[in-house]
């Protein structure tokens, strides 16, 4: 008699159970497909939400820009009206417009001084400048275990660089 397959019912169940259970590879592949689908759908949802928000923001920014342009044009008419008022009060027309022009030059000068003062208050990026100075040293690769320069130390939110300079992080 040749070798035959086991005829016991328990042996038959074990081979069918193995046929019904997916392999680990199939489970991993299925999980990866599910994760990929989930990530794609989340990205699509985010795109849709951001797209709607960006469209609303664009419309709002355009409306604000149009309001600013209209306000600037209305300022022209305000100053023409002021000049005509001065003319109505008895000044020659050219003197009225000259007074309005001097007023506008003064306002522009004041705005320029305020802007200049604000620009002078801008601080230099000192830490960035310091790290850029170190860049040539960093470019030259160091051998493992050897250092040609000191490494900054950080303690309690303060970075100690060359010498005794401290920077708050």
PDB file of C-alpha atoms in Angstrom:
ATOM      1  CA  UNK A   1       0.000   0.000   0.000  1.00  0.00           C
ATOM      2  CA  UNK A   2       1.252   3.449  -0.843  1.00  0.00           C
ATOM      3  CA  UNK A   3       1.296   6.297   1.582  1.00  0.00           C
ATOM      4  CA  UNK A   4      -2.108   7.872   1.788  1.00  0.00           C
ATOM      5  CA  UNK A   5      -3.379  11.098   3.304  1.00  0.00           C
ATOM      6  CA  UNK A   6      -4.644  10.842   6.848  1.00  0.00           C
ATOM      7  CA  UNK A   7      -8.237   9.877   6.907  1.00  0.00           C
ATOM      8  CA  UNK A   8      -8.952  11.243  10.363  1.00  0.00           C
ATOM      9  CA  UNK A   9     -11.381  14.129  10.582  1.00  0.00           C
ATOM     10  CA  UNK A  10      -8.916  16.172  12.692  1.00  0.00           C
ATOM     11  CA  UNK A  11      -6.276  15.981   9.965  1.00  0.00           C
ATOM     12  CA  UNK A  12      -8.753  17.134   7.354  1.00  0.00           C
ATOM     13  CA  UNK A  13      -9.805  20.103   9.499  1.00  0.00           C
ATOM     14  CA  UNK A  14      -6.219  21.282   9.982  1.00  0.00           C
ATOM     15  CA  UNK A  15      -5.567  21.437   6.221  1.00  0.00           C
ATOM     16  CA  UNK A  16      -8.808  23.337   5.534  1.00  0.00           C
ATOM     17  CA  UNK A  17      -8.171  25.726   8.432  1.00  0.00           C
ATOM     18  CA  UNK A  18      -4.755  26.544   6.974  1.00  0.00           C
ATOM     19  CA  UNK A  19      -6.335  27.112   3.576  1.00  0.00           C
ATOM     20  CA  UNK A  20      -8.913  29.508   5.101  1.00  0.00           C
ATOM     21  CA  UNK A  21      -6.443  31.551   7.233  1.00  0.00           C
ATOM     22  CA  UNK A  22      -4.534  34.231   5.311  1.00  0.00           C
ATOM     23  CA  UNK A  23      -0.772  34.223   5.500  1.00  0.00           C
ATOM     24  CA  UNK A  24       1.190  36.859   7.414  1.00  0.00           C
ATOM     25  CA  UNK A  25       2.319  38.356   4.122  1.00  0.00           C
ATOM     26  CA  UNK A  26      -1.275  38.679   2.931  1.00  0.00           C
ATOM     27  CA  UNK A  27      -2.258  40.301   6.242  1.00  0.00           C
ATOM     28  CA  UNK A  28       0.618  42.785   6.021  1.00  0.00           C
ATOM     29  CA  UNK A  29      -0.217  43.551   2.395  1.00  0.00           C
ATOM     30  CA  UNK A  30      -3.867  44.095   3.302  1.00  0.00           C
ATOM     31  CA  UNK A  31      -2.926  46.355   6.239  1.00  0.00           C
ATOM     32  CA  UNK A  32      -0.564  48.386   4.060  1.00  0.00           C
ATOM     33  CA  UNK A  33      -3.274  48.803   1.419  1.00  0.00           C
ATOM     34  CA  UNK A  34      -5.740  49.935   4.111  1.00  0.00           C
ATOM     35  CA  UNK A  35      -3.233  52.418   5.562  1.00  0.00           C
ATOM     36  CA  UNK A  36      -2.420  53.716   2.093  1.00  0.00           C
ATOM     37  CA  UNK A  37      -6.114  54.182   1.310  1.00  0.00           C
ATOM     38  CA  UNK A  38      -6.657  55.923   4.640  1.00  0.00           C
ATOM     39  CA  UNK A  39      -3.735  58.299   4.083  1.00  0.00           C
ATOM     40  CA  UNK A  40      -4.871  59.109   0.542  1.00  0.00           C
ATOM     41  CA  UNK A  41      -8.409  59.846   1.689  1.00  0.00           C
ATOM     42  CA  UNK A  42      -7.132  62.061   4.536  1.00  0.00           C
ATOM     43  CA  UNK A  43      -4.959  63.971   2.058  1.00  0.00           C
ATOM     44  CA  UNK A  44      -7.901  64.424  -0.292  1.00  0.00           C
ATOM     45  CA  UNK A  45     -10.062  65.671   2.596  1.00  0.00           C
ATOM     46  CA  UNK A  46      -7.352  68.134   3.655  1.00  0.00           C
ATOM     47  CA  UNK A  47      -6.974  69.350   0.046  1.00  0.00           C
ATOM     48  CA  UNK A  48     -10.718  69.929  -0.216  1.00  0.00           C
ATOM     49  CA  UNK A  49     -10.887  71.811   3.080  1.00  0.00           C
ATOM     50  CA  UNK A  50      -7.791  73.907   2.416  1.00  0.00           C
ATOM     51  CA  UNK A  51      -8.937  74.612  -1.134  1.00  0.00           C
ATOM     52  CA  UNK A  52     -12.238  76.017   0.096  1.00  0.00           C
ATOM     53  CA  UNK A  53     -10.501  78.043   2.798  1.00  0.00           C
ATOM     54  CA  UNK A  54      -7.901  79.347   0.338  1.00  0.00           C
ATOM     55  CA  UNK A  55     -10.619  80.396  -2.084  1.00  0.00           C
ATOM     56  CA  UNK A  56     -12.450  82.281   0.683  1.00  0.00           C
ATOM     57  CA  UNK A  57      -9.182  83.863   1.833  1.00  0.00           C
ATOM     58  CA  UNK A  58      -8.383  84.931  -1.730  1.00  0.00           C
ATOM     59  CA  UNK A  59     -11.787  86.536  -2.156  1.00  0.00           C
ATOM     60  CA  UNK A  60     -11.415  88.302   1.206  1.00  0.00           C
ATOM     61  CA  UNK A  61      -7.910  89.554   0.392  1.00  0.00           C
ATOM     62  CA  UNK A  62      -9.082  90.790  -3.023  1.00  0.00           C
ATOM     63  CA  UNK A  63     -11.981  92.657  -1.436  1.00  0.00           C
ATOM     64  CA  UNK A  64      -9.661  94.258   1.139  1.00  0.00           C
ATOM     65  CA  UNK A  65      -7.233  95.261  -1.626  1.00  0.00           C
ATOM     66  CA  UNK A  66     -10.057  96.838  -3.618  1.00  0.00           C
ATOM     67  CA  UNK A  67     -11.187  98.715  -0.498  1.00  0.00           C
ATOM     68  CA  UNK A  68      -7.647 100.043   0.006  1.00  0.00           C
ATOM     69  CA  UNK A  69      -7.384 101.229  -3.604  1.00  0.00           C
ATOM     70  CA  UNK A  70     -10.770 102.939  -3.406  1.00  0.00           C
ATOM     71  CA  UNK A  71      -9.779 104.599  -0.129  1.00  0.00           C
ATOM     72  CA  UNK A  72      -6.554 105.894  -1.724  1.00  0.00           C
ATOM     73  CA  UNK A  73      -8.508 107.382  -4.649  1.00  0.00           C
ATOM     74  CA  UNK A  74     -10.994 108.940  -2.262  1.00  0.00           C
ATOM     75  CA  UNK A  75      -8.064 110.637  -0.482  1.00  0.00           C
ATOM     76  CA  UNK A  76      -7.280 112.471  -3.713  1.00  0.00           C
ATOM     77  CA  UNK A  77     -10.781 113.887  -3.762  1.00  0.00           C
ATOM     78  CA  UNK A  78     -10.509 114.855  -0.089  1.00  0.00           C
ATOM     79  CA  UNK A  79      -7.391 116.907  -0.755  1.00  0.00           C
ATOM     80  CA  UNK A  80      -8.925 118.528  -3.851  1.00  0.00           C
ATOM     81  CA  UNK A  81     -11.923 119.441  -1.686  1.00  0.00           C
ATOM     82  CA  UNK A  82      -9.644 120.967   0.957  1.00  0.00           C
ATOM     83  CA  UNK A  83      -7.882 123.014  -1.731  1.00  0.00           C
ATOM     84  CA  UNK A  84     -11.205 124.224  -3.139  1.00  0.00           C
ATOM     85  CA  UNK A  85     -12.344 125.123   0.402  1.00  0.00           C
ATOM     86  CA  UNK A  86      -9.240 127.273   0.813  1.00  0.00           C
ATOM     87  CA  UNK A  87     -10.012 128.889  -2.561  1.00  0.00           C
ATOM     88  CA  UNK A  88     -13.608 129.545  -1.447  1.00  0.00           C
ATOM     89  CA  UNK A  89     -12.227 131.223   1.701  1.00  0.00           C
ATOM     90  CA  UNK A  90     -10.506 133.755  -0.546  1.00  0.00           C
ATOM     91  CA  UNK A  91      -7.042 132.394  -1.323  1.00  0.00           C
ATOM     92  CA  UNK A  92      -5.883 132.193  -4.921  1.00  0.00           C
ATOM     93  CA  UNK A  93      -6.361 128.703  -6.339  1.00  0.00           C
ATOM     94  CA  UNK A  94      -2.652 128.054  -6.881  1.00  0.00           C
ATOM     95  CA  UNK A  95      -1.908 129.006  -3.233  1.00  0.00           C
ATOM     96  CA  UNK A  96      -4.678 126.662  -2.019  1.00  0.00           C
ATOM     97  CA  UNK A  97      -3.250 123.723  -3.951  1.00  0.00           C
ATOM     98  CA  UNK A  98       0.283 124.625  -2.845  1.00  0.00           C
ATOM     99  CA  UNK A  99      -0.831 124.516   0.804  1.00  0.00           C
ATOM    100  CA  UNK A 100      -2.436 121.087   0.271  1.00  0.00           C
ATOM    101  CA  UNK A 101       0.724 119.854  -1.467  1.00  0.00           C
ATOM    102  CA  UNK A 102       2.926 121.053   1.444  1.00  0.00           C
ATOM    103  CA  UNK A 103       0.533 119.286   3.859  1.00  0.00           C
ATOM    104  CA  UNK A 104       0.882 116.031   1.886  1.00  0.00           C
ATOM    105  CA  UNK A 105       4.701 116.355   1.804  1.00  0.00           C
ATOM    106  CA  UNK A 106       4.722 116.864   5.589  1.00  0.00           C
ATOM    107  CA  UNK A 107       2.517 113.785   6.124  1.00  0.00           C
ATOM    108  CA  UNK A 108       4.791 111.732   3.837  1.00  0.00           C
ATOM    109  CA  UNK A 109       7.864 112.931   5.761  1.00  0.00           C
ATOM    110  CA  UNK A 110       6.318 111.976   9.102  1.00  0.00           C
ATOM    111  CA  UNK A 111       5.381 108.540   7.748  1.00  0.00           C
ATOM    112  CA  UNK A 112       8.945 108.080   6.407  1.00  0.00           C
ATOM    113  CA  UNK A 113      10.460 108.983   9.795  1.00  0.00           C
ATOM    114  CA  UNK A 114       8.159 106.549  11.605  1.00  0.00           C
ATOM    115  CA  UNK A 115       9.041 103.822   9.100  1.00  0.00           C
ATOM    116  CA  UNK A 116      12.760 104.514   9.406  1.00  0.00           C
ATOM    117  CA  UNK A 117      12.580 104.375  13.210  1.00  0.00           C
ATOM    118  CA  UNK A 118      10.712 101.052  13.014  1.00  0.00           C
ATOM    119  CA  UNK A 119      13.335  99.623  10.624  1.00  0.00           C
ATOM    120  CA  UNK A 120      16.172 100.657  12.924  1.00  0.00           C
ATOM    121  CA  UNK A 121      14.550  98.698  15.762  1.00  0.00           C
ATOM    122  CA  UNK A 122      14.896  95.444  13.803  1.00  0.00           C
ATOM    123  CA  UNK A 123      17.490  93.271  15.516  1.00  0.00           C
ATOM    124  CA  UNK A 124      20.226  91.474  13.620  1.00  0.00           C
ATOM    125  CA  UNK A 125      19.991  87.670  13.606  1.00  0.00           C
ATOM    126  CA  UNK A 126      23.099  87.324  15.800  1.00  0.00           C
ATOM    127  CA  UNK A 127      22.909  83.563  16.290  1.00  0.00           C
ATOM    128  CA  UNK A 128      22.572  83.001  12.548  1.00  0.00           C
ATOM    129  CA  UNK A 129      25.518  85.288  11.853  1.00  0.00           C
ATOM    130  CA  UNK A 130      27.580  83.383  14.445  1.00  0.00           C
ATOM    131  CA  UNK A 131      26.754  80.017  12.900  1.00  0.00           C
ATOM    132  CA  UNK A 132      27.513  81.333   9.411  1.00  0.00           C
ATOM    133  CA  UNK A 133      30.948  82.412  10.634  1.00  0.00           C
ATOM    134  CA  UNK A 134      31.510  78.826  11.779  1.00  0.00           C
ATOM    135  CA  UNK A 135      30.378  77.404   8.434  1.00  0.00           C
ATOM    136  CA  UNK A 136      33.851  77.167   6.838  1.00  0.00           C
ATOM    137  CA  UNK A 137      35.020  75.155   9.844  1.00  0.00           C
ATOM    138  CA  UNK A 138      31.995  72.877   9.648  1.00  0.00           C
ATOM    139  CA  UNK A 139      32.480  72.235   5.947  1.00  0.00           C
ATOM    140  CA  UNK A 140      35.870  70.680   6.613  1.00  0.00           C
ATOM    141  CA  UNK A 141      34.843  67.250   7.837  1.00  0.00           C
ATOM    142  CA  UNK A 142      36.211  66.152  11.155  1.00  0.00           C
ATOM    143  CA  UNK A 143      37.539  62.668  11.704  1.00  0.00           C
ATOM    144  CA  UNK A 144      35.395  60.580  14.053  1.00  0.00           C
ATOM    145  CA  UNK A 145      36.357  61.272  17.654  1.00  0.00           C
ATOM    146  CA  UNK A 146      38.347  64.411  16.823  1.00  0.00           C
ATOM    147  CA  UNK A 147      37.155  68.008  17.033  1.00  0.00           C
ATOM    148  CA  UNK A 148      38.913  71.112  15.838  1.00  0.00           C
ATOM    149  CA  UNK A 149      36.426  73.461  17.494  1.00  0.00           C
ATOM    150  CA  UNK A 150      34.356  73.619  20.634  1.00  0.00           C
ATOM    151  CA  UNK A 151      30.724  72.551  20.556  1.00  0.00           C
ATOM    152  CA  UNK A 152      28.206  75.016  22.048  1.00  0.00           C
ATOM    153  CA  UNK A 153      26.687  73.884  25.333  1.00  0.00           C
ATOM    154  CA  UNK A 154      23.064  74.465  26.277  1.00  0.00           C
ATOM    155  CA  UNK A 155      21.879  74.768  29.862  1.00  0.00           C
ATOM    156  CA  UNK A 156      18.635  76.281  31.138  1.00  0.00           C
ATOM    157  CA  UNK A 157      17.759  77.765  27.761  1.00  0.00           C
ATOM    158  CA  UNK A 158      21.104  79.531  27.349  1.00  0.00           C
ATOM    159  CA  UNK A 159      23.616  78.667  24.636  1.00  0.00           C
ATOM    160  CA  UNK A 160      27.241  79.167  25.591  1.00  0.00           C
ATOM    161  CA  UNK A 161      29.309  79.940  22.499  1.00  0.00           C
ATOM    162  CA  UNK A 162      32.905  81.091  22.096  1.00  0.00           C
ATOM    163  CA  UNK A 163      34.177  82.823  25.210  1.00  0.00           C
ATOM    164  CA  UNK A 164      31.474  84.015  27.555  1.00  0.00           C
ATOM    165  CA  UNK A 165      28.780  85.068  25.065  1.00  0.00           C
ATOM    166  CA  UNK A 166      25.336  83.844  26.068  1.00  0.00           C
ATOM    167  CA  UNK A 167      22.285  83.690  23.849  1.00  0.00           C
ATOM    168  CA  UNK A 168      18.765  82.888  25.002  1.00  0.00           C
ATOM    169  CA  UNK A 169      17.201  80.132  22.968  1.00  0.00           C
TER     170      UNK A 169
END
